[in-house]
Amino acid sequence: MVSVKNLVKHYGDFCLDVSMEIPDGLVTGLIGKNGAGKSTVIKSILGLVKPDSGKVMVFGKEAGKLTPKEKENIGVALSDSGFSNYLTLEDVTKILCKMYGDFHESEFRALCKSQGLPFDKDLKNFSTGMKAKARVLVALSHKADLLIMDEPTSGLDIEARNEILDIMRDYLEENEKCSILITSHISSDLEGLCDDIYMIHEGKVILHEETDKIIGQYGLLKVEEAMYAKLDKSNIIKTKKTDYGYECFTSEKQFYIDNYPGLVVENGNIDELILMMTGGK
Amino acid sequence: MHIILNNSSMIPIYEQLMDQIKNEIISGNLKEDEVLPSVRALSGKLKISALTVKKAYDHLEEEGFVVTVHGKGTFVAATDRQLAVEARKKAVEDEFSRAIEKAKALGLTCEEIREMVEIILEE
C-alpha cells in the first residue's frame, strides 16, 4: 500500500532517515518518543513534506503526485481536527458530503449517534474524548483503503481509548483489505491492534518486528552479577545495569528459559522495548 | 466457541489459540464444515494481531484440522475425531517423557518419580 525508501529529511540538526513498508491489509504501528520523527514520516506519506531525498510511494505512485481523487482513498486523523471549532457536526457532515465522492452519510450519522456525539453543538464545546472520536469517525467516513492515524488516542482515558480502538477494529473487519498506519505512545493500544511495529528514535528506524514476535519471543531477563558473567549474550539486544543486577532484553526468551533454569524471564512488551532500546547501553 | 487467552503465560498466544480451537473441534463444539471467524474478525474480538490469528490458522491447516478456501474463509476439516484424540494423547505422552528425562537427569529413581506423579494426581 505504502512504501518509504530511504526517505531523508533535514530540519536543522535533526535528520530523518527512514525506510518502511505498510503492507496491504495490515495495521502498522509507528512508535517512538516525542520528537523522534513520527509525524514527519506521516507528513511525507501525505505529501505535505517534500523529502530531501528518497522515495515515498502511495498506491504505487509518488506521494506528492497523487491526484485529489486518489487522495480521497486516504483517511486521515491528525492530532488537530482541521475543522473550525465554531462548526457543528451538522456543518462538518455537509462539508464532507461535498468533499468526498464516496462519503457514506447515513453510516457516518449512525456511528456518531452511537458514540453519543451531538450534531447541533459547536465543536469547541466537545470534550477531548468527543473531539478524538469525531476525528476518527471523519477519517473512516469515506471508506478509504489507507488510514493514517496520528496519535488518535492521546490524552484520552482508558475507556475512550478502547472505544476508539474498537471503532477501528470494526472498520477493519468490514474492510479487510484496508491498511492502517497508527502512531501512539500508549503501547497497550498498539499491542492489541497492530500487526507490525516500527520503532524510530532520533530519526532512524531502530527496530522493525511483528507484534506477535515482540510479545511471543522477546523477553526481559533479570540476572544477578555472577549469572550475568556466565550468560551467553548472543541473543541479547540491550542490557541495562540496575542497582542490584542486570536487566537484559532478548529476542529469544525461549533460548534462555531452556538453557538457564531458574533465570527470571518476563514476557516482552512494547513499553519495555521503548525504554530498553532508547536508553540503556 | 470459547477462547481464553492468557497474556502473561509463557506459551505463545498463537499456540494457546491453536490448542483451544483444537479442543473445540475435538469436543465437537465446532462441527465439520463449520466456518471459523475471519482472521480480522477474530483478531479484533480477541484484541490480538491478525498475523497471530493467521499463524494459528496456518498451523491448524498444516495439522489437518481446518481447510482455508481462498476468498471464502476457514472451515473445520473432516477430521477423524478418534485420530485427533490419539494425536493429543501422543502430545501428553511426549511431555511426560520430557519431564521424566529431566527427573532422571536430576538423579531421581523410578520410585521417586512415581511418588511425585501420585502426589500431583491427588492434588
Coordinates of C-alpha atoms in Angstrom, one line a residue:
Chain A
M1 CA 0.0 0.0 0.0
V2 CA 2.8 2.4 1.0
S3 CA 6.5 2.1 0.6
V4 CA 9.0 4.5 2.0
K5 CA 12.5 4.1 0.7
N6 CA 15.5 5.9 2.2
L7 CA 13.4 8.9 3.0
V8 CA 15.8 11.7 4.2
K9 CA 14.6 15.0 5.6
H10 CA 16.7 17.5 7.4
Y11 CA 15.4 20.0 9.9
G12 CA 18.4 22.0 11.2
D13 CA 20.2 19.5 13.4
F14 CA 17.5 16.8 13.1
C15 CA 17.9 14.3 10.3
L16 CA 15.2 11.8 9.5
D17 CA 16.4 8.7 7.5
V18 CA 13.7 6.1 7.3
S19 CA 12.6 3.1 5.1
M20 CA 9.4 1.3 5.8
E21 CA 6.5 -0.6 4.3
I22 CA 2.8 -0.6 5.0
P23 CA 1.6 -3.9 3.6
D24 CA -2.0 -4.3 2.3
G25 CA -4.5 -5.4 4.9
L26 CA -2.2 -4.9 7.9
V27 CA -2.1 -2.5 10.8
T28 CA 1.4 -0.9 11.1
G29 CA 2.3 0.9 14.2
L30 CA 4.9 3.6 14.4
I31 CA 6.3 4.2 17.9
G32 CA 9.0 6.5 19.2
K33 CA 9.5 9.2 21.8
N34 CA 8.3 12.7 21.2
G35 CA 10.4 14.3 18.5
A36 CA 11.6 11.0 17.1
G37 CA 10.2 11.9 13.6
K38 CA 6.9 10.0 13.6
S39 CA 4.9 13.0 12.4
T40 CA 7.4 13.8 9.7
V41 CA 7.1 10.3 8.3
I42 CA 3.3 10.7 8.2
K43 CA 3.5 14.1 6.6
S44 CA 5.8 12.8 3.9
I45 CA 3.4 9.9 3.2
L46 CA 0.6 12.5 2.8
G47 CA 2.8 14.6 0.5
L48 CA 2.8 17.5 2.9
V49 CA 6.5 17.4 3.4
K50 CA 8.9 17.2 0.4
P51 CA 11.7 14.7 1.1
D52 CA 15.3 15.9 0.6
S53 CA 16.0 12.5 -1.0
G54 CA 14.4 9.1 -1.2
K55 CA 11.0 7.9 -2.4
V56 CA 7.6 7.7 -0.8
M57 CA 5.2 5.6 -2.9
V58 CA 1.5 5.5 -2.0
F59 CA -0.8 3.2 -4.1
G60 CA 2.2 2.7 -6.4
K61 CA 2.6 6.4 -7.1
E62 CA 4.9 9.1 -5.7
A63 CA 3.1 10.7 -2.7
G64 CA 3.5 14.2 -3.9
K65 CA 1.9 13.3 -7.3
L66 CA -1.4 11.8 -6.1
T67 CA -4.5 13.3 -7.7
P68 CA -7.2 14.7 -5.5
K69 CA -9.3 11.7 -6.5
E70 CA -6.6 9.3 -5.3
K71 CA -6.2 11.2 -2.1
E72 CA -9.8 10.6 -1.3
N73 CA -8.7 7.0 -0.8
I74 CA -6.7 8.0 2.3
G75 CA -8.5 8.6 5.6
V76 CA -6.5 10.8 7.9
A77 CA -6.9 11.7 11.6
L78 CA -4.1 14.1 12.7
S79 CA -3.8 15.5 16.1
D80 CA -5.7 18.6 15.1
S81 CA -9.0 18.1 13.5
G82 CA -8.7 20.7 10.9
F83 CA -12.3 21.8 11.3
S84 CA -13.1 25.1 12.9
N85 CA -14.2 25.0 16.5
Y86 CA -17.2 27.1 15.5
L87 CA -18.7 24.4 13.3
T88 CA -21.2 21.7 14.4
L89 CA -21.1 18.1 13.2
E90 CA -24.0 19.0 11.1
D91 CA -21.8 21.6 9.2
V92 CA -19.0 19.1 9.1
T93 CA -21.3 16.5 7.5
K94 CA -22.2 18.9 4.8
I95 CA -18.6 19.7 4.1
L96 CA -17.6 16.0 3.9
C97 CA -20.6 15.4 1.6
K98 CA -19.1 17.9 -0.9
M99 CA -15.5 16.9 -0.3
Y100 CA -15.6 13.1 -0.8
G101 CA -17.4 11.4 -3.6
D102 CA -17.7 8.2 -1.6
F103 CA -18.9 9.8 1.7
H104 CA -21.3 7.5 3.5
E105 CA -23.6 10.0 5.2
S106 CA -26.2 7.7 6.8
E107 CA -23.5 5.5 8.2
F108 CA -21.5 8.4 9.5
R109 CA -24.5 9.8 11.2
A110 CA -25.4 6.5 12.7
L111 CA -21.8 6.0 14.0
C112 CA -21.7 9.5 15.5
K113 CA -25.0 8.9 17.2
S114 CA -23.9 5.5 18.6
Q115 CA -20.8 7.3 20.1
G116 CA -23.0 10.0 21.6
L117 CA -21.8 12.9 19.5
P118 CA -24.4 15.6 19.2
F119 CA -24.9 17.2 15.7
D120 CA -26.1 20.6 16.9
K121 CA -23.2 21.6 19.2
D122 CA -20.2 23.6 18.3
L123 CA -17.0 21.5 18.2
K124 CA -15.5 23.9 20.7
N125 CA -18.0 22.5 23.3
F126 CA -16.9 18.9 22.7
S127 CA -14.8 17.2 25.3
T128 CA -11.4 15.9 24.4
G129 CA -12.7 12.4 24.0
M130 CA -15.6 13.6 21.8
K131 CA -13.3 15.5 19.6
A132 CA -11.0 12.5 19.2
K133 CA -13.9 10.3 18.3
A134 CA -15.2 12.8 15.8
R135 CA -11.7 12.9 14.1
V136 CA -11.5 9.2 13.8
L137 CA -15.1 8.8 12.5
V138 CA -14.4 11.5 9.9
A139 CA -11.3 9.6 8.8
L140 CA -13.4 6.4 8.4
S141 CA -16.4 8.1 6.8
H142 CA -15.4 7.8 3.1
K143 CA -14.3 4.1 3.0
A144 CA -10.6 4.8 2.4
D145 CA -8.3 1.9 1.9
L146 CA -5.4 3.6 3.7
L147 CA -6.0 5.1 7.1
I148 CA -3.4 7.3 8.8
M149 CA -3.9 7.9 12.4
D150 CA -1.5 10.2 14.2
E151 CA -1.9 9.7 18.0
P152 CA -5.7 9.0 17.8
T153 CA -5.9 8.1 21.4
S154 CA -3.5 10.5 23.1
G155 CA -4.9 12.4 26.0
L156 CA -7.9 10.1 26.4
D157 CA -8.9 7.9 29.4
I158 CA -8.8 4.2 29.1
E159 CA -12.5 3.8 28.2
A160 CA -12.5 6.4 25.4
R161 CA -9.3 4.8 24.1
N162 CA -10.8 1.4 23.9
E163 CA -13.9 2.8 22.2
I164 CA -11.8 4.4 19.5
L165 CA -9.8 1.2 19.0
D166 CA -13.0 -0.7 18.7
I167 CA -14.3 1.6 16.1
M168 CA -11.1 0.9 14.1
R169 CA -11.4 -2.8 14.7
D170 CA -15.0 -2.8 13.4
Y171 CA -13.8 -0.9 10.3
L172 CA -11.0 -3.4 9.6
E173 CA -13.5 -6.2 9.9
E174 CA -15.7 -4.7 7.3
N175 CA -12.9 -3.6 5.0
E176 CA -10.5 -6.5 5.0
K177 CA -8.0 -5.0 2.6
C178 CA -7.7 -1.7 4.4
S179 CA -4.3 -0.8 5.8
I180 CA -3.7 1.4 8.8
L181 CA -0.7 3.4 9.9
I182 CA -1.0 4.4 13.5
T183 CA 1.3 6.3 15.8
S184 CA 0.8 6.2 19.5
H185 CA 2.9 6.3 22.6
I186 CA 0.4 4.2 24.5
S187 CA 1.8 0.7 24.0
S188 CA -1.1 -1.3 25.1
D189 CA -3.1 0.3 22.3
L190 CA -0.6 -0.9 19.8
E191 CA -0.2 -4.4 21.2
G192 CA -3.9 -5.0 20.8
L193 CA -4.3 -3.6 17.3
C194 CA -1.1 -3.5 15.3
D195 CA 0.3 -6.4 13.3
D196 CA 3.7 -4.9 12.6
I197 CA 5.7 -2.3 14.6
Y198 CA 8.3 0.1 13.6
M199 CA 10.2 2.0 16.2
I200 CA 12.0 5.2 15.4
H201 CA 14.5 7.0 17.5
E202 CA 16.3 10.2 16.6
G203 CA 15.1 9.9 13.0
K204 CA 16.2 6.3 12.5
V205 CA 14.3 3.0 12.5
I206 CA 15.9 1.1 15.3
L207 CA 13.5 -1.9 15.3
H208 CA 11.0 -3.4 13.0
E209 CA 9.2 -6.5 14.2
E210 CA 5.8 -8.3 14.1
T211 CA 3.8 -7.6 17.2
D212 CA 3.3 -11.3 17.6
K213 CA 7.1 -11.8 17.9
I214 CA 7.6 -8.9 20.3
I215 CA 5.0 -10.5 22.6
G216 CA 5.9 -14.1 21.9
Q217 CA 9.6 -14.2 21.6
Y218 CA 11.0 -11.1 23.2
G219 CA 11.5 -11.1 26.9
L220 CA 13.3 -9.4 29.7
L221 CA 15.9 -11.3 31.7
K222 CA 16.7 -10.3 35.2
V223 CA 20.0 -11.6 36.3
E224 CA 22.5 -11.1 39.1
E225 CA 26.1 -10.1 38.6
A226 CA 27.6 -13.7 38.8
M227 CA 25.0 -15.1 36.5
Y228 CA 25.4 -12.2 34.0
A229 CA 29.1 -13.0 33.6
K230 CA 28.2 -16.6 32.6
L231 CA 25.3 -15.7 30.3
D232 CA 25.5 -16.3 26.6
K233 CA 24.9 -12.8 25.3
S234 CA 24.5 -13.6 21.6
N235 CA 20.7 -13.2 21.7
I236 CA 20.7 -10.1 23.9
I237 CA 19.7 -6.8 22.3
K238 CA 20.2 -4.4 25.1
T239 CA 21.5 -4.6 28.7
K240 CA 20.8 -2.2 31.4
K241 CA 22.6 -2.2 34.8
T242 CA 20.3 -1.8 37.7
D243 CA 21.3 -1.2 41.3
Y244 CA 21.1 -4.9 42.2
G245 CA 21.9 -6.7 38.9
Y246 CA 21.3 -6.5 35.2
E247 CA 18.2 -6.4 33.0
C248 CA 18.7 -7.8 29.6
F249 CA 16.3 -7.5 26.7
T250 CA 16.3 -10.6 24.4
S251 CA 14.7 -11.5 21.2
E252 CA 14.9 -15.2 22.0
K253 CA 13.5 -15.7 25.5
Q254 CA 12.9 -19.5 24.9
F255 CA 16.6 -20.0 24.5
Y256 CA 17.2 -18.6 28.0
I257 CA 14.3 -20.4 29.5
D258 CA 15.7 -23.7 28.1
N259 CA 19.3 -23.2 28.9
Y260 CA 19.3 -21.3 32.2
P261 CA 16.8 -22.9 34.5
G262 CA 15.8 -20.7 37.4
L263 CA 16.5 -17.5 35.4
V264 CA 13.8 -14.8 35.8
V265 CA 12.3 -14.2 32.4
E266 CA 9.4 -11.9 31.8
N267 CA 7.3 -11.5 28.7
G268 CA 8.3 -8.7 26.4
N269 CA 6.1 -5.8 25.8
I270 CA 6.3 -2.6 23.9
D271 CA 6.8 -0.3 26.8
E272 CA 9.8 -2.3 28.0
L273 CA 11.0 -2.3 24.4
I274 CA 10.9 1.5 24.1
L275 CA 12.7 2.0 27.4
M276 CA 15.4 -0.5 26.6
M277 CA 16.0 0.5 23.1
T278 CA 16.2 4.2 23.7
G279 CA 18.0 4.1 27.0
G280 CA 20.5 1.5 28.3
K281 CA 23.8 0.6 26.7
Chain B
M1 CA -16.7 -21.0 20.6
H2 CA -14.9 -20.1 23.8
I3 CA -11.4 -18.8 23.7
I4 CA -9.5 -17.5 26.8
L5 CA -6.0 -16.2 26.1
N6 CA -3.5 -15.7 28.9
N7 CA -1.2 -12.8 28.1
S8 CA 1.2 -13.4 30.9
S9 CA 1.7 -17.0 30.0
M10 CA 5.0 -18.1 28.6
I11 CA 3.0 -20.2 26.0
P12 CA 2.9 -18.1 22.7
I13 CA -0.5 -16.6 22.0
Y14 CA -0.9 -18.5 18.7
E15 CA -0.2 -21.8 20.4
Q16 CA -2.9 -21.0 23.0
L17 CA -5.3 -20.1 20.3
M18 CA -4.5 -23.3 18.3
D19 CA -4.9 -25.6 21.3
Q20 CA -8.3 -24.1 22.2
I21 CA -9.6 -24.3 18.7
K22 CA -8.4 -27.9 18.5
N23 CA -10.2 -28.6 21.8
E24 CA -13.4 -27.1 20.4
I25 CA -13.1 -29.3 17.3
I26 CA -12.3 -32.5 19.3
S27 CA -15.0 -31.9 21.8
G28 CA -17.5 -31.4 18.9
N29 CA -18.4 -27.8 19.7
L30 CA -17.1 -26.9 16.3
K31 CA -18.6 -29.2 13.7
E32 CA -17.2 -30.4 10.4
D33 CA -17.6 -27.8 7.6
E34 CA -18.4 -25.1 10.2
V35 CA -16.8 -21.8 9.2
L36 CA -14.3 -20.2 11.7
P37 CA -14.4 -16.4 12.2
S38 CA -12.3 -14.5 9.6
V39 CA -8.8 -13.6 10.7
R40 CA -9.7 -9.9 11.1
A41 CA -12.9 -10.7 13.0
L42 CA -11.2 -13.0 15.5
S43 CA -8.2 -10.7 15.9
G44 CA -10.5 -7.8 16.6
K45 CA -12.6 -9.7 19.1
L46 CA -9.5 -11.1 20.9
K47 CA -7.6 -7.9 20.6
I48 CA -4.6 -9.6 19.2
S49 CA -2.7 -9.1 15.9
A50 CA -4.2 -10.5 12.7
L51 CA -0.9 -12.2 12.0
T52 CA -1.1 -14.1 15.2
V53 CA -4.5 -15.5 14.2
K54 CA -3.3 -16.2 10.7
K55 CA -0.3 -18.1 12.2
A56 CA -2.7 -20.2 14.3
Y57 CA -5.0 -20.9 11.3
D58 CA -2.0 -21.8 9.1
H59 CA -0.7 -24.3 11.7
L60 CA -4.1 -25.8 12.2
E61 CA -4.3 -26.3 8.5
E62 CA -1.0 -28.0 8.4
E63 CA -2.1 -30.3 11.1
G64 CA -5.3 -31.1 9.1
F65 CA -7.8 -29.6 11.5
V66 CA -9.1 -26.8 9.2
V67 CA -9.2 -26.0 5.5
T68 CA -8.9 -22.5 4.1
V69 CA -10.7 -21.8 0.9
H70 CA -9.3 -18.7 -0.7
G71 CA -11.8 -15.9 -0.6
K72 CA -14.4 -17.9 1.3
G73 CA -12.9 -18.5 4.7
T74 CA -11.5 -21.1 7.0
F75 CA -13.6 -24.3 7.7
V76 CA -13.4 -27.1 10.1
A77 CA -11.9 -30.1 8.2
A78 CA -13.4 -33.5 8.2
T79 CA -11.1 -34.8 10.9
D80 CA -11.3 -38.3 12.2
R81 CA -12.0 -37.4 15.8
Q82 CA -10.5 -40.6 17.1
L83 CA -7.3 -39.7 15.3
A84 CA -7.3 -36.3 16.8
V85 CA -7.7 -37.6 20.3
E86 CA -4.8 -40.0 19.6
A87 CA -2.7 -37.1 18.5
R88 CA -3.4 -35.2 21.7
K89 CA -2.6 -38.3 23.8
K90 CA 0.6 -38.6 22.0
A91 CA 1.4 -35.0 22.8
V92 CA 0.7 -35.6 26.5
E93 CA 2.9 -38.7 26.4
D94 CA 5.7 -36.7 24.8
E95 CA 5.5 -34.1 27.6
F96 CA 5.6 -36.8 30.2
S97 CA 8.7 -38.4 28.7
R98 CA 10.4 -35.0 28.6
A99 CA 9.6 -34.5 32.3
I100 CA 10.8 -37.9 33.2
E101 CA 14.1 -37.3 31.3
K102 CA 14.6 -34.2 33.4
A103 CA 13.9 -36.1 36.6
K104 CA 16.3 -38.8 35.6
A105 CA 19.0 -36.2 34.8
L106 CA 18.5 -35.0 38.3
G107 CA 19.1 -38.5 39.6
L108 CA 15.6 -39.3 40.8
T109 CA 14.7 -43.0 40.9
C110 CA 11.7 -44.5 39.1
E111 CA 10.1 -45.0 42.5
E112 CA 10.6 -41.3 43.4
I113 CA 9.1 -40.2 40.1
R114 CA 6.1 -42.4 40.6
E115 CA 5.6 -41.0 44.0
M116 CA 5.8 -37.5 42.6
V117 CA 3.2 -38.3 40.0
E118 CA 0.9 -39.8 42.7
I119 CA 1.2 -36.6 44.8
I120 CA 0.4 -34.4 41.8
L121 CA -2.6 -36.6 40.8
E122 CA -4.0 -36.4 44.4
E123 CA -3.8 -32.6 44.3

